[in-house]
C-alpha positions as a Markdown table, in Angstrom:
| # | Residue | x | y | z |
|---|---|---|---|---|
| 1 | Unk | 24.6 | -40.8 | 8.6 |
| 2 | Unk | 27.5 | -42.5 | 6.9 |
| 3 | Unk | 30.9 | -41.4 | 5.9 |
| 4 | Unk | 32.4 | -42.3 | 2.5 |
| 5 | Unk | 35.8 | -41.0 | 3.6 |
| 6 | Unk | 36.4 | -44.2 | 5.7 |
| 7 | Unk | 36.1 | -46.5 | 2.7 |
| 8 | Unk | 38.1 | -44.1 | 0.5 |
| 9 | Unk | 41.0 | -44.3 | 2.9 |
| 10 | Unk | 41.5 | -48.0 | 2.1 |
| 11 | Unk | 40.3 | -48.1 | -1.5 |
| 12 | Unk | 43.3 | -49.9 | -2.9 |
| 13 | Unk | 43.6 | -52.9 | -5.2 |
| 14 | Unk | 47.1 | -54.4 | -5.0 |
| 15 | Unk | 46.4 | -56.4 | -8.2 |
| 16 | Unk | 46.5 | -53.1 | -10.1 |
| 17 | Unk | 49.9 | -52.2 | -8.7 |
| 18 | Unk | 53.5 | -53.6 | -8.5 |
| 19 | Unk | 55.5 | -53.2 | -5.3 |
| 20 | Unk | 58.5 | -50.9 | -5.3 |
| 21 | Unk | 61.3 | -52.9 | -3.8 |
| 22 | Unk | 64.6 | -51.8 | -2.3 |
| 23 | Unk | 66.8 | -54.7 | -1.2 |
| 24 | Unk | 64.3 | -57.3 | -0.1 |
| 25 | Unk | 61.6 | -55.0 | 1.2 |
| 26 | Unk | 58.6 | -53.2 | -0.3 |
| 27 | Unk | 58.7 | -49.4 | 0.1 |
| 28 | Unk | 56.0 | -48.3 | -2.3 |
| 29 | Unk | 53.3 | -49.2 | -4.9 |
| 30 | Unk | 53.4 | -48.3 | -8.6 |
| 31 | Unk | 50.3 | -48.5 | -10.8 |
| 32 | Unk | 50.8 | -51.2 | -13.5 |
| 33 | Unk | 49.7 | -48.6 | -16.1 |
| 34 | Unk | 52.7 | -46.5 | -15.0 |
| 35 | Unk | 55.3 | -49.2 | -15.0 |
| 36 | Unk | 55.9 | -49.1 | -18.8 |
| 37 | Unk | 57.1 | -45.5 | -18.4 |
| 38 | Unk | 60.0 | -46.8 | -16.2 |
| 39 | Unk | 61.3 | -49.4 | -18.7 |
| 40 | Unk | 63.6 | -46.9 | -20.4 |
| 41 | Unk | 65.8 | -46.8 | -17.3 |
| 42 | Unk | 67.1 | -50.3 | -17.0 |
| 43 | Unk | 70.1 | -49.0 | -15.1 |
| 44 | Unk | 67.8 | -47.7 | -12.4 |
| 45 | Unk | 65.0 | -50.3 | -12.2 |
| 46 | Unk | 64.8 | -54.1 | -12.5 |
| 47 | Unk | 61.2 | -54.7 | -13.6 |
| 48 | Unk | 59.5 | -58.1 | -13.6 |
| 49 | Unk | 55.8 | -59.2 | -13.5 |
| 50 | Unk | 56.1 | -59.2 | -9.7 |
| 51 | Unk | 57.9 | -56.0 | -8.7 |
| 52 | Unk | 59.8 | -52.9 | -9.7 |
| 53 | Unk | 63.1 | -53.1 | -7.9 |
| 54 | Unk | 65.6 | -50.3 | -7.6 |
| 55 | Unk | 68.8 | -51.8 | -9.2 |
| 56 | Unk | 71.1 | -53.2 | -6.4 |
| 57 | Unk | 74.0 | -51.3 | -7.9 |
| 58 | Unk | 72.5 | -48.3 | -6.3 |
| 59 | Unk | 73.3 | -49.5 | -2.8 |
| 60 | Unk | 73.4 | -46.2 | -0.7 |
| 61 | Unk | 71.0 | -43.4 | 0.0 |
| 62 | Unk | 73.1 | -41.0 | -2.0 |
| 63 | Unk | 73.3 | -43.4 | -5.0 |
| 64 | Unk | 69.6 | -44.1 | -5.1 |
| 65 | Unk | 68.8 | -40.3 | -4.7 |
| 66 | Unk | 71.1 | -39.5 | -7.6 |
| 67 | Unk | 69.7 | -42.3 | -9.8 |
| 68 | Unk | 66.1 | -41.4 | -9.2 |
| 69 | Unk | 66.5 | -37.6 | -9.6 |
| 70 | Unk | 66.7 | -37.5 | -13.5 |
| 71 | Unk | 63.9 | -40.1 | -13.7 |
| 72 | Unk | 61.6 | -38.0 | -11.6 |
| 73 | Unk | 62.4 | -34.8 | -13.5 |
| 74 | Unk | 61.7 | -36.5 | -16.9 |
| 75 | Unk | 58.4 | -38.0 | -15.6 |
| 76 | Unk | 57.3 | -34.6 | -14.3 |
| 77 | Unk | 58.2 | -32.9 | -17.7 |
| 78 | Unk | 56.0 | -35.5 | -19.4 |
| 79 | Unk | 53.1 | -35.0 | -17.0 |
| 80 | Unk | 53.3 | -38.4 | -15.2 |
| 81 | Unk | 54.2 | -36.5 | -12.0 |
| 82 | Unk | 52.2 | -33.4 | -11.2 |
| 83 | Unk | 52.2 | -30.7 | -8.5 |
| 84 | Unk | 55.9 | -30.2 | -8.2 |
| 85 | Unk | 56.8 | -28.9 | -4.7 |
| 86 | Unk | 60.6 | -28.4 | -4.9 |
| 87 | Unk | 60.7 | -30.2 | -1.5 |
| 88 | Unk | 62.5 | -33.5 | -0.6 |
| 89 | Unk | 60.7 | -36.5 | 1.0 |
| 90 | Unk | 62.5 | -39.6 | 2.3 |
| 91 | Unk | 61.8 | -43.1 | 1.2 |
| 92 | Unk | 61.3 | -45.0 | 4.5 |
| 93 | Unk | 58.8 | -47.2 | 6.3 |
| 94 | Unk | 58.7 | -45.3 | 9.6 |
| 95 | Unk | 59.2 | -41.6 | 10.3 |
| 96 | Unk | 62.5 | -41.8 | 12.1 |
| 97 | Unk | 64.0 | -44.6 | 10.0 |
| 98 | Unk | 67.2 | -43.9 | 8.1 |
| 99 | Unk | 66.2 | -42.7 | 4.6 |
| 100 | Unk | 66.9 | -45.0 | 1.8 |
| 101 | Unk | 66.6 | -42.2 | -0.8 |
| 102 | Unk | 65.4 | -38.7 | -1.1 |
| 103 | Unk | 62.8 | -37.8 | -3.8 |
| 104 | Unk | 60.8 | -34.8 | -4.9 |
| 105 | Unk | 57.7 | -34.6 | -2.7 |
| 106 | Unk | 55.3 | -34.8 | -5.7 |
| 107 | Unk | 56.9 | -38.1 | -6.8 |
| 108 | Unk | 55.9 | -39.8 | -3.6 |
| 109 | Unk | 52.4 | -40.5 | -4.9 |
| 110 | Unk | 53.7 | -41.8 | -8.3 |
| 111 | Unk | 55.9 | -44.3 | -6.5 |
| 112 | Unk | 53.4 | -44.9 | -3.6 |
| 113 | Unk | 56.1 | -44.4 | -1.0 |
| 114 | Unk | 55.0 | -43.7 | 2.6 |
| 115 | Unk | 54.6 | -40.1 | 3.7 |
| 116 | Unk | 53.8 | -38.5 | 7.0 |
| 117 | Unk | 51.6 | -35.6 | 8.1 |
| 118 | Unk | 50.2 | -33.7 | 11.0 |
| 119 | Unk | 46.6 | -32.7 | 11.3 |
| 120 | Unk | 45.4 | -30.3 | 14.0 |
| 121 | Unk | 41.8 | -30.2 | 15.2 |
| 122 | Unk | 41.4 | -26.6 | 16.4 |
| 123 | Unk | 38.4 | -26.4 | 18.8 |
| 124 | Unk | 36.8 | -24.2 | 21.3 |
| 125 | Unk | 35.8 | -26.1 | 24.5 |
| 126 | Unk | 32.2 | -26.5 | 25.4 |
| 127 | Unk | 30.7 | -24.1 | 28.0 |
| 128 | Unk | 28.5 | -26.7 | 29.7 |
| 129 | Unk | 28.6 | -30.4 | 30.5 |
| 130 | Unk | 27.1 | -32.5 | 27.8 |
| 131 | Unk | 27.6 | -29.8 | 25.1 |
| 132 | Unk | 29.9 | -30.6 | 22.2 |
| 133 | Unk | 32.9 | -28.4 | 21.5 |
| 134 | Unk | 33.0 | -26.2 | 18.4 |
| 135 | Unk | 35.6 | -26.8 | 15.7 |
| 136 | Unk | 37.5 | -24.4 | 13.5 |
| 137 | Unk | 37.7 | -25.6 | 9.9 |
| 138 | Unk | 39.5 | -24.0 | 6.9 |
| 139 | Unk | 39.0 | -23.8 | 3.2 |
| 140 | Unk | 42.0 | -24.7 | 1.1 |
| 141 | Unk | 43.2 | -22.2 | -1.4 |
| 142 | Unk | 42.1 | -22.9 | -5.0 |
| 143 | Unk | 45.8 | -22.7 | -5.9 |
| 144 | Unk | 46.8 | -25.7 | -3.8 |
| 145 | Unk | 48.3 | -28.6 | -5.7 |
| 146 | Unk | 46.0 | -31.2 | -4.0 |
| 147 | Unk | 42.3 | -30.8 | -3.1 |
| 148 | Unk | 42.1 | -27.1 | -4.1 |
| 149 | Unk | 39.1 | -25.3 | -2.6 |
| 150 | Unk | 38.1 | -28.2 | -0.3 |
| 151 | Unk | 37.4 | -27.9 | 3.4 |
| 152 | Unk | 40.2 | -28.9 | 5.8 |
| 153 | Unk | 41.3 | -29.0 | 9.4 |
| 154 | Unk | 42.4 | -25.8 | 11.0 |
| 155 | Unk | 46.0 | -26.6 | 10.1 |
| 156 | Unk | 47.7 | -29.6 | 8.5 |
| 157 | Unk | 50.9 | -30.3 | 6.6 |
| 158 | Unk | 53.3 | -32.9 | 5.5 |
| 159 | Unk | 56.4 | -33.7 | 7.5 |
| 160 | Unk | 59.3 | -32.7 | 5.3 |
| 161 | Unk | 63.1 | -33.1 | 5.2 |
| 162 | Unk | 64.7 | -33.0 | 8.7 |
| 163 | Unk | 61.5 | -31.8 | 10.5 |
| 164 | Unk | 59.8 | -33.8 | 13.2 |
| 165 | Unk | 56.2 | -34.0 | 14.3 |
| 166 | Unk | 56.3 | -31.3 | 16.9 |
| 167 | Unk | 58.2 | -28.8 | 14.7 |
| 168 | Unk | 55.8 | -29.5 | 11.8 |
| 169 | Unk | 52.8 | -28.9 | 14.0 |
| 170 | Unk | 54.1 | -25.5 | 15.2 |
| 171 | Unk | 55.1 | -24.5 | 11.7 |
| 172 | Unk | 51.8 | -25.4 | 10.1 |
| 173 | Unk | 49.8 | -23.8 | 13.0 |
| 174 | Unk | 51.5 | -20.5 | 12.4 |
| 175 | Unk | 51.5 | -20.6 | 8.6 |
| 176 | Unk | 47.9 | -21.7 | 8.1 |
| 177 | Unk | 46.2 | -20.1 | 11.1 |
| 178 | Unk | 48.5 | -17.5 | 12.7 |
| 179 | Unk | 48.7 | -19.6 | 15.9 |
| 180 | Unk | 51.8 | -18.6 | 18.0 |
| 181 | Unk | 54.2 | -21.3 | 19.0 |
| 182 | Unk | 53.5 | -21.0 | 22.7 |
| 183 | Unk | 49.8 | -21.9 | 22.0 |
| 184 | Unk | 50.5 | -24.5 | 19.3 |
| 185 | Unk | 52.7 | -26.3 | 21.8 |
| 186 | Unk | 49.6 | -26.9 | 24.0 |
| 187 | Unk | 48.2 | -29.4 | 21.4 |
| 188 | Unk | 47.5 | -32.9 | 22.6 |
| 189 | Unk | 47.9 | -36.0 | 20.6 |
| 190 | Unk | 44.8 | -37.9 | 19.3 |
| 191 | Unk | 45.3 | -41.1 | 17.4 |
| 192 | Unk | 47.4 | -42.0 | 14.4 |
| 193 | Unk | 45.7 | -42.7 | 11.1 |
| 194 | Unk | 47.0 | -44.9 | 8.3 |
| 195 | Unk | 45.8 | -44.3 | 4.7 |
| 196 | Unk | 46.4 | -46.6 | 1.7 |
| 197 | Unk | 44.4 | -45.4 | -1.2 |
| 198 | Unk | 44.4 | -45.1 | -5.0 |
| 199 | Unk | 44.2 | -41.4 | -6.0 |
| 200 | Unk | 44.6 | -39.6 | -9.3 |
| 201 | Unk | 48.3 | -39.0 | -8.7 |
| 202 | Unk | 49.0 | -42.6 | -7.9 |
| 203 | Unk | 48.9 | -44.1 | -4.4 |
| 204 | Unk | 48.6 | -42.3 | -1.1 |
| 205 | Unk | 50.4 | -44.3 | 1.6 |
| 206 | Unk | 50.3 | -41.9 | 4.5 |
| 207 | Unk | 50.6 | -41.9 | 8.3 |
| 208 | Unk | 48.7 | -39.0 | 9.9 |
| 209 | Unk | 49.5 | -37.8 | 13.4 |
| 210 | Unk | 46.3 | -36.3 | 14.8 |
| 211 | Unk | 46.4 | -33.5 | 17.4 |
| 212 | Unk | 43.8 | -31.5 | 19.2 |
| 213 | Unk | 44.3 | -27.9 | 20.2 |
| 214 | Unk | 42.0 | -26.0 | 22.5 |
| 215 | Unk | 41.8 | -22.3 | 21.4 |
| 216 | Unk | 40.6 | -19.3 | 23.4 |
| 217 | Unk | 37.1 | -18.1 | 22.6 |
| 218 | Unk | 38.3 | -14.8 | 21.3 |
| 219 | Unk | 41.0 | -16.3 | 19.0 |
| 220 | Unk | 40.3 | -15.9 | 15.2 |
| 221 | Unk | 42.6 | -17.8 | 12.8 |
| 222 | Unk | 44.5 | -15.7 | 10.2 |
| 223 | Unk | 46.3 | -17.4 | 7.4 |
| 224 | Unk | 49.9 | -16.4 | 6.8 |
| 225 | Unk | 51.1 | -18.3 | 3.7 |
| 226 | Unk | 48.2 | -18.1 | 1.3 |
| 227 | Unk | 47.3 | -21.8 | 1.6 |
| 228 | Unk | 43.9 | -21.2 | 3.3 |
| 229 | Unk | 41.3 | -18.8 | 2.0 |
| 230 | Unk | 38.9 | -18.7 | 5.0 |
| 231 | Unk | 38.1 | -20.1 | 8.4 |
| 232 | Unk | 34.8 | -20.9 | 10.2 |
| 233 | Unk | 33.9 | -21.9 | 13.7 |
| 234 | Unk | 31.4 | -24.7 | 13.4 |
| 235 | Unk | 29.2 | -26.8 | 15.6 |
| 236 | Unk | 29.9 | -30.5 | 15.8 |
| 237 | Unk | 26.7 | -31.1 | 13.8 |
| 238 | Unk | 27.9 | -28.8 | 11.0 |
| 239 | Unk | 31.2 | -30.6 | 10.8 |
| 240 | Unk | 29.5 | -34.0 | 10.7 |
| 241 | Unk | 27.4 | -32.7 | 7.8 |
| 242 | Unk | 30.2 | -31.4 | 5.6 |
| 243 | Unk | 32.1 | -34.7 | 6.1 |
| 244 | Unk | 29.0 | -36.7 | 5.2 |
| 245 | Unk | 28.5 | -34.6 | 2.1 |
| 246 | Unk | 32.1 | -35.1 | 1.0 |
| 247 | Unk | 33.0 | -31.4 | 1.2 |
| 248 | Unk | 36.1 | -31.9 | 3.3 |
| 249 | Unk | 39.3 | -33.7 | 2.2 |
| 250 | Unk | 39.5 | -37.4 | 3.2 |
| 251 | Unk | 42.5 | -36.8 | 5.5 |
| 252 | Unk | 40.8 | -33.9 | 7.3 |
| 253 | Unk | 37.5 | -35.8 | 7.5 |
| 254 | Unk | 39.2 | -38.7 | 9.3 |
| 255 | Unk | 41.1 | -36.5 | 11.7 |
| 256 | Unk | 37.8 | -34.6 | 12.5 |
| 257 | Unk | 35.9 | -37.9 | 13.0 |
| 258 | Unk | 38.6 | -39.1 | 15.4 |
| 259 | Unk | 38.2 | -36.0 | 17.5 |
| 260 | Unk | 34.4 | -36.1 | 17.4 |
| 261 | Unk | 34.4 | -39.8 | 18.4 |
| 262 | Unk | 36.7 | -39.2 | 21.3 |
| 263 | Unk | 34.6 | -36.2 | 22.4 |
| 264 | Unk | 31.4 | -38.3 | 22.2 |
| 265 | Unk | 29.9 | -36.0 | 19.6 |
| 266 | Unk | 29.4 | -38.8 | 17.1 |
| 267 | Unk | 28.3 | -42.4 | 17.5 |
| 268 | Unk | 30.7 | -45.3 | 16.9 |
| 269 | Unk | 28.1 | -47.1 | 14.9 |
| 270 | Unk | 28.1 | -44.3 | 12.3 |
| 271 | Unk | 31.8 | -44.8 | 11.7 |
| 272 | Unk | 31.9 | -48.4 | 10.8 |
| 273 | Unk | 35.4 | -49.4 | 9.7 |
| 274 | Unk | 37.3 | -46.4 | 11.1 |
| 275 | Unk | 39.0 | -48.4 | 13.8 |
| 276 | Unk | 40.9 | -50.3 | 11.1 |
| 277 | Unk | 42.5 | -47.1 | 10.0 |
| 278 | Unk | 44.4 | -46.8 | 13.2 |
| 279 | Unk | 46.4 | -49.8 | 12.3 |
| 280 | Unk | 49.1 | -49.8 | 9.5 |
| 281 | Unk | 47.5 | -50.7 | 6.2 |
| 282 | Unk | 50.0 | -53.6 | 5.6 |
| 283 | Unk | 49.3 | -55.3 | 8.9 |
């Protein structure tokens, strides 16, 4: 059995992109085919054959945010940016760094800026020694802006403006599966995944905090926000199968594989290359 999601998480050609630079550091990647659309804003971007640099005259977070806002609105109106969320994401390298600018969430893939997310592996512990735990998986609503109708972890979500890892976990567990806060707070950290991949919207540069949450046998997830259309309790073998057939999102597939590996329900040799995903993509 092999898993295409592992290769997909690092399917990226830097020759097809220009770095997005603020000051002297790279904070994103822009497809070369999209760079031309930015040339009409010379007061916002300095563009060369080597990089797209936010003009140094915009030297504060507030100034960069104000300069980028009309650019993003225009690109969205023209169809270059899709899936508008009306939610702000920060441009930064690490989750708790000081933001260098705030942009519409949908624009993060166009500019290839780093985003952060939490994925929760909901599972029911095994009854007997040597038996694999069962996992809850969800089907994403067909109305979702990304990966509509695909299979997903029990709960998952991006870390937004002013919200930390723990608060996002509790929020998403309730909204997507009806898990109360006292139970969600029992989740235990797995490992942290780093994705750098070319996708239809641009570039996904994302750090995913994986958590495991043991659920009572009688608990049945119930979606609260319309973002999940169904849930199933599956054997480890069934989860491996849907991942191998590409029925689950790349992000959720990797989070699930991390859990199954740590539980001994899958062989390390079947997951060649996955260890590299636990290191930042630019290291």
